[in-house]
Short mmCIF file of N, CA and C in Angstrom, two decimals:
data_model
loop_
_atom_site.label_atom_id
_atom_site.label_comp_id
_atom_site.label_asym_id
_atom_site.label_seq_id
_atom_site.Cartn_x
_atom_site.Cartn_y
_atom_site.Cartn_z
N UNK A 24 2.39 -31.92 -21.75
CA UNK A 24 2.04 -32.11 -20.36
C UNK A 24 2.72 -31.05 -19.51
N UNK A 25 1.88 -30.47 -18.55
CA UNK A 25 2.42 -29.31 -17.56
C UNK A 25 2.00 -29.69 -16.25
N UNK A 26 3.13 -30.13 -15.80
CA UNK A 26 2.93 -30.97 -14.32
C UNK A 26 3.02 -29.90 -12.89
N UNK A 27 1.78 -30.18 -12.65
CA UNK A 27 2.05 -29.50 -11.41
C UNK A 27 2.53 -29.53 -9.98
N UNK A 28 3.23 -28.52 -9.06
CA UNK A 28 3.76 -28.66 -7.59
C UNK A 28 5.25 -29.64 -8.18
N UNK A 29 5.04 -30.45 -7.46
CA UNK A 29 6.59 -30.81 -7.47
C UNK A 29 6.44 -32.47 -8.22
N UNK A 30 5.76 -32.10 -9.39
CA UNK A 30 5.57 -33.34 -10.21
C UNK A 30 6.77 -33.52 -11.50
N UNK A 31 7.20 -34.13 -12.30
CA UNK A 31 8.13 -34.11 -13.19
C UNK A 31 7.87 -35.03 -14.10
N UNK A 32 7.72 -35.04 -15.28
CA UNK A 32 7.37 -35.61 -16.10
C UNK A 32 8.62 -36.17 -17.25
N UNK A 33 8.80 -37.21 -17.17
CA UNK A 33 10.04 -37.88 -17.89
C UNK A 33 9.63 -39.11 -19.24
N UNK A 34 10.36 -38.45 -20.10
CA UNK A 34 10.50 -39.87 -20.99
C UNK A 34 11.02 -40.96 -20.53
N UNK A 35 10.68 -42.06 -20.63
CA UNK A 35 11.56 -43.10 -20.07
C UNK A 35 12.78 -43.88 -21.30
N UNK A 36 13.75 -43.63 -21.00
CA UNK A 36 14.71 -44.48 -21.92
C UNK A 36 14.48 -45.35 -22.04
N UNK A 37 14.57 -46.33 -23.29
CA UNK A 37 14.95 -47.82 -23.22
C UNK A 37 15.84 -48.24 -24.08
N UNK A 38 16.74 -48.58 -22.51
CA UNK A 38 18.50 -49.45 -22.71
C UNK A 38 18.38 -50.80 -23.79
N UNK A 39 19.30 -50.61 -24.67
CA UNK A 39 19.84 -52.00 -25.22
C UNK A 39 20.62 -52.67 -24.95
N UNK A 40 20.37 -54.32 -24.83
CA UNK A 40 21.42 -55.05 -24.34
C UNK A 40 22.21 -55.94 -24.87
N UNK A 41 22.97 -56.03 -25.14
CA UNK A 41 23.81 -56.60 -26.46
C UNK A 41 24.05 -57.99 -25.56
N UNK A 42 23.97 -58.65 -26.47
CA UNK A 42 23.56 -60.46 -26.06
C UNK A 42 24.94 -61.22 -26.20
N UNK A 43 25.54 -61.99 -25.62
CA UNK A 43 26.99 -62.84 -26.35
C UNK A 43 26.65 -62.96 -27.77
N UNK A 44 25.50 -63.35 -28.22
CA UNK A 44 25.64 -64.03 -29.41
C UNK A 44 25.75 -62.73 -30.67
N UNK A 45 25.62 -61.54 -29.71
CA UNK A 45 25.55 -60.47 -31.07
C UNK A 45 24.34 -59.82 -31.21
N UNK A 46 23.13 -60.71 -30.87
CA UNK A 46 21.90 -59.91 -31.21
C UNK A 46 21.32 -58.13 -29.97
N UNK A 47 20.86 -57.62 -30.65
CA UNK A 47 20.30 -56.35 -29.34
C UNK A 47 19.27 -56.83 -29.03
N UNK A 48 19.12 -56.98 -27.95
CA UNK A 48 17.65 -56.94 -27.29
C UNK A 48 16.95 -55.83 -26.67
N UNK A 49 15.72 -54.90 -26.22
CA UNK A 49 15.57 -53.98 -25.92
C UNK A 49 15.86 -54.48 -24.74
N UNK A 50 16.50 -53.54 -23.21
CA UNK A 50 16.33 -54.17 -21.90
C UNK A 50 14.18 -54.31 -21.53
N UNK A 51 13.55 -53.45 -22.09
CA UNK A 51 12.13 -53.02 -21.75
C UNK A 51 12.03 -54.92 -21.82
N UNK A 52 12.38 -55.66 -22.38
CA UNK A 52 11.83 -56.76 -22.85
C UNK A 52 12.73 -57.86 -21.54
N UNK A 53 13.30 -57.60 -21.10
CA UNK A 53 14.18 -58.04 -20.20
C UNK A 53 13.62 -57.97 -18.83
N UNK A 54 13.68 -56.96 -18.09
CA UNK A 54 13.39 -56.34 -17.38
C UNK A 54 11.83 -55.57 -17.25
N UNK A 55 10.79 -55.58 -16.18
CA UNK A 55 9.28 -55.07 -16.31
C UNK A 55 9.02 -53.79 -16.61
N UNK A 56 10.53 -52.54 -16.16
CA UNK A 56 10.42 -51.39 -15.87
C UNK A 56 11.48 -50.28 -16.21
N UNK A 57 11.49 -49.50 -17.19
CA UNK A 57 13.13 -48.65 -16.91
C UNK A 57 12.97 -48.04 -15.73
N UNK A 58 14.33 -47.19 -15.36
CA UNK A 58 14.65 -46.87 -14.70
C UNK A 58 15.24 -45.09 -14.79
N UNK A 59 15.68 -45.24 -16.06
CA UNK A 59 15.77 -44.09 -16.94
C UNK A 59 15.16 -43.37 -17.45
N UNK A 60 15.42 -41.87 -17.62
CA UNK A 60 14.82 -41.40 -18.77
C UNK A 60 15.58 -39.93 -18.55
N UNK A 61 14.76 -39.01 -19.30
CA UNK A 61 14.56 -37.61 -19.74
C UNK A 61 14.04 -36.54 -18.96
N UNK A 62 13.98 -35.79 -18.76
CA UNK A 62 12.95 -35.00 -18.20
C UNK A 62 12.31 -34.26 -19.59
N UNK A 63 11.68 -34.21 -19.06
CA UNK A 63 10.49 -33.22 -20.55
C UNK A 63 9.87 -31.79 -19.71
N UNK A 64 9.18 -31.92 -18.94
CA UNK A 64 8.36 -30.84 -18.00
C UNK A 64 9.25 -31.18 -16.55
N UNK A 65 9.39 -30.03 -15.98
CA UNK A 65 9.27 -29.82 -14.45
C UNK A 65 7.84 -28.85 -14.00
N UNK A 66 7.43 -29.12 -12.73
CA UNK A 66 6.71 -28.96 -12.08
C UNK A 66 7.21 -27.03 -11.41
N UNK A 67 6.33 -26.38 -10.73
CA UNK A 67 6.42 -25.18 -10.05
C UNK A 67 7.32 -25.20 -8.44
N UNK A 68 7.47 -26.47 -7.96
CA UNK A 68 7.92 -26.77 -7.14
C UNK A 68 7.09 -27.00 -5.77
N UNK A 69 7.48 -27.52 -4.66
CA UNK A 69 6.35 -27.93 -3.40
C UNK A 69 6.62 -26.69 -2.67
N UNK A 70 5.74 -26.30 -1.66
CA UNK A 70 5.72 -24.95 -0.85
C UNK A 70 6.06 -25.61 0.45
N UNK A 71 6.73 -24.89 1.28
CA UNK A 71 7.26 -25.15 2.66
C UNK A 71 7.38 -23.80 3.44
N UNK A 72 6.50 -23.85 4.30
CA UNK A 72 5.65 -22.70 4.94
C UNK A 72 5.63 -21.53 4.13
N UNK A 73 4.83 -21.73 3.25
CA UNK A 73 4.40 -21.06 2.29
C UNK A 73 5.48 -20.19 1.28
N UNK A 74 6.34 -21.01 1.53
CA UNK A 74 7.76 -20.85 0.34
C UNK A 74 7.87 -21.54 -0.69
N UNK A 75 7.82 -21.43 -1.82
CA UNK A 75 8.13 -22.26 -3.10
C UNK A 75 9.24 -22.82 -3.02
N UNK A 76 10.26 -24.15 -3.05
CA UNK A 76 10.87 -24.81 -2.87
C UNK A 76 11.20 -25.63 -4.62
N UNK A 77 11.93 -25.35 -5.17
CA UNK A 77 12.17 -25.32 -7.12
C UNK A 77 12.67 -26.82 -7.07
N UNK A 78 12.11 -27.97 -7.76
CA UNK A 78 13.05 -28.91 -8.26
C UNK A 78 14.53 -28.91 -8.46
N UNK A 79 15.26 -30.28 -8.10
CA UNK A 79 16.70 -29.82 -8.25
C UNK A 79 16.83 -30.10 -9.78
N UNK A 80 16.32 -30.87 -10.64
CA UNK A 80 15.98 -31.50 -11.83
C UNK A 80 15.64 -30.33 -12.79
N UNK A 81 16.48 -30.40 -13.95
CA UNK A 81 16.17 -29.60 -15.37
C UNK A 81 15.43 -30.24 -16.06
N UNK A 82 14.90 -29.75 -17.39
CA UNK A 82 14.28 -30.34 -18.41
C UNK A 82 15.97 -30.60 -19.44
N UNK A 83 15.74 -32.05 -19.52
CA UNK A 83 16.95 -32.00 -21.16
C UNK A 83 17.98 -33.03 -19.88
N UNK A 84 17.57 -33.30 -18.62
CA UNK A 84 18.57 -34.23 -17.78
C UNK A 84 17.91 -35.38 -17.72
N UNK A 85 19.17 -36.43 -17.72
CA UNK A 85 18.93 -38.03 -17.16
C UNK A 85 19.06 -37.97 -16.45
N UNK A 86 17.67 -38.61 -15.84
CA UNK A 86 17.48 -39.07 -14.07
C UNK A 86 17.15 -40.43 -14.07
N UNK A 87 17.33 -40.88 -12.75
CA UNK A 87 17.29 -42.48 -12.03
C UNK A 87 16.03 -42.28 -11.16
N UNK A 88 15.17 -43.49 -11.33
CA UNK A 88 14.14 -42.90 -10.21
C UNK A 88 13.66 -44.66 -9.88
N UNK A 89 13.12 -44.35 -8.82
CA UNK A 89 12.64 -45.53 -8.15
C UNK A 89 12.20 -46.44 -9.13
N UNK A 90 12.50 -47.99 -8.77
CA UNK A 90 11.59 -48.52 -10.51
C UNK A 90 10.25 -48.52 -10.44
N UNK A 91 9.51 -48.71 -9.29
CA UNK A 91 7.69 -48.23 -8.86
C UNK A 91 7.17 -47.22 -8.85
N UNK A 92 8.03 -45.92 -9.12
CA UNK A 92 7.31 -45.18 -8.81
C UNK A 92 6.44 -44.30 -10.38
N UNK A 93 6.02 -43.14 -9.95
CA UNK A 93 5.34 -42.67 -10.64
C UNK A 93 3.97 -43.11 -12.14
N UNK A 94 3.58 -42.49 -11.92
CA UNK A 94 2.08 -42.86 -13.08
C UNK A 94 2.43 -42.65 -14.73
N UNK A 95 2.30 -44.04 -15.63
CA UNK A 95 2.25 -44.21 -17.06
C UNK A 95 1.38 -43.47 -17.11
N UNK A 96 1.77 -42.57 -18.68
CA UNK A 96 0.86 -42.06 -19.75
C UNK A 96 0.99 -42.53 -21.20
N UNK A 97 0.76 -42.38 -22.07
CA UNK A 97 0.77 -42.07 -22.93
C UNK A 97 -0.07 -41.02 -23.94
N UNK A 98 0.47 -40.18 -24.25
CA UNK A 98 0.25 -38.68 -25.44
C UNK A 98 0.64 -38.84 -26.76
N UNK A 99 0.04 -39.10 -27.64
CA UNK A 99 0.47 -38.85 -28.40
C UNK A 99 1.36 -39.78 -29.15
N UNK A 100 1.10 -41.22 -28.70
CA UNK A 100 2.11 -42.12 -29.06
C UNK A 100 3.39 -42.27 -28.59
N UNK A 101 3.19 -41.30 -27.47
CA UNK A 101 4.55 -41.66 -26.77
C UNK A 101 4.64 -42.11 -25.26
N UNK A 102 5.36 -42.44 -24.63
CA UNK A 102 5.33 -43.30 -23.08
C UNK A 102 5.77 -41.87 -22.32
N UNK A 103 4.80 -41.79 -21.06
CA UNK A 103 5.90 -41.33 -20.38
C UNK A 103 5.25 -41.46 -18.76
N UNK A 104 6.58 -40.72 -18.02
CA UNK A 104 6.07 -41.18 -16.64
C UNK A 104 6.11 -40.09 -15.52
N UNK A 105 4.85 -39.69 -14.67
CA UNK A 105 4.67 -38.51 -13.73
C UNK A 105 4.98 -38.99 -12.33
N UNK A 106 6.48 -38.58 -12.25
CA UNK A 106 7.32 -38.81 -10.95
C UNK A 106 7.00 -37.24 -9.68
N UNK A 107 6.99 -37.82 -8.63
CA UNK A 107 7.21 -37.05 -8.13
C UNK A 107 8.76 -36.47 -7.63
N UNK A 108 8.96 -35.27 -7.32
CA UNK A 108 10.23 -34.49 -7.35
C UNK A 108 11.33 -35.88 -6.22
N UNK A 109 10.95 -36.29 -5.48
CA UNK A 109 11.33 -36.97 -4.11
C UNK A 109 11.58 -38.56 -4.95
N UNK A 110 11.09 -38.94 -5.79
CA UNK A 110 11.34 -40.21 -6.41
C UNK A 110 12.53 -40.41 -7.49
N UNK A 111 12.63 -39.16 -7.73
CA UNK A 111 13.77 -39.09 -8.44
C UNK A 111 15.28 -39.54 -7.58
N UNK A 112 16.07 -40.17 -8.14
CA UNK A 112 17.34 -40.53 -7.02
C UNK A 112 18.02 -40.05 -7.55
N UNK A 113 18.79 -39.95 -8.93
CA UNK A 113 20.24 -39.06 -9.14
C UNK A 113 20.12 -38.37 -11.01
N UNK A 114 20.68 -37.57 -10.99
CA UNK A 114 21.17 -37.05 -12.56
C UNK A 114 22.29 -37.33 -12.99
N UNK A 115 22.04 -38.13 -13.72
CA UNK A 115 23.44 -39.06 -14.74
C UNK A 115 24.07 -37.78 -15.23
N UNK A 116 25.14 -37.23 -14.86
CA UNK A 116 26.30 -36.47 -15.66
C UNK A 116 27.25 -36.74 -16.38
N UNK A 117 27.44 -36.00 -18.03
CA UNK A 117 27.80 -36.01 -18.83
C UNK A 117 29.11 -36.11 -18.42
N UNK A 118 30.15 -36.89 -18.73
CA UNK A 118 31.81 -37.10 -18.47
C UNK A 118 32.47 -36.08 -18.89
#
């Protein structure tokens, strides 16, 4: 997938949640929606008076993004989700 303008295309993680009793549960099964994921593709970026304006977002970063936003796909047997650049809220950094 090659997303265009200021679109971003993310795997979505799915968190495990370890139960008192010991068992994992996926959170996907918990919860309607992650929240997480990957980036896979970035977009060319949005124009502002006719200036290209670059995503702050890499490919290979965890981002947080609205839990409504952006459009399911699936390719290929895999999930993923076309956020726009503005829905994204933060990049989880490595400690």
């Amino acid at each position: 997938l090659r997303p265009l303008e200021d679109h971003v295309v993310v795997e979505p993680v799915v968190q495990e949640e370890k139960r008192k009793a010991g068992s994992i549960c996926p959170i996907r099964l918990i919860t309607d929606k992650p929240q997480t994921g990957k980036v896979v593709a970035v977009g060319t970026g949005r124009l502002l008076d006719n200036a290209p304006i670059a995503s702050e977002v890499k490919v290979g970063e965890t981002v947080v993004f609205a839990k409504y936003s952006g459009s399911e796909v699936e390719l290929d047997g895999k999930d993923y989700i076309i956020l726009r650049d503005s829905d994204i809220l933060a990049v989880v950094e490595d400690k």
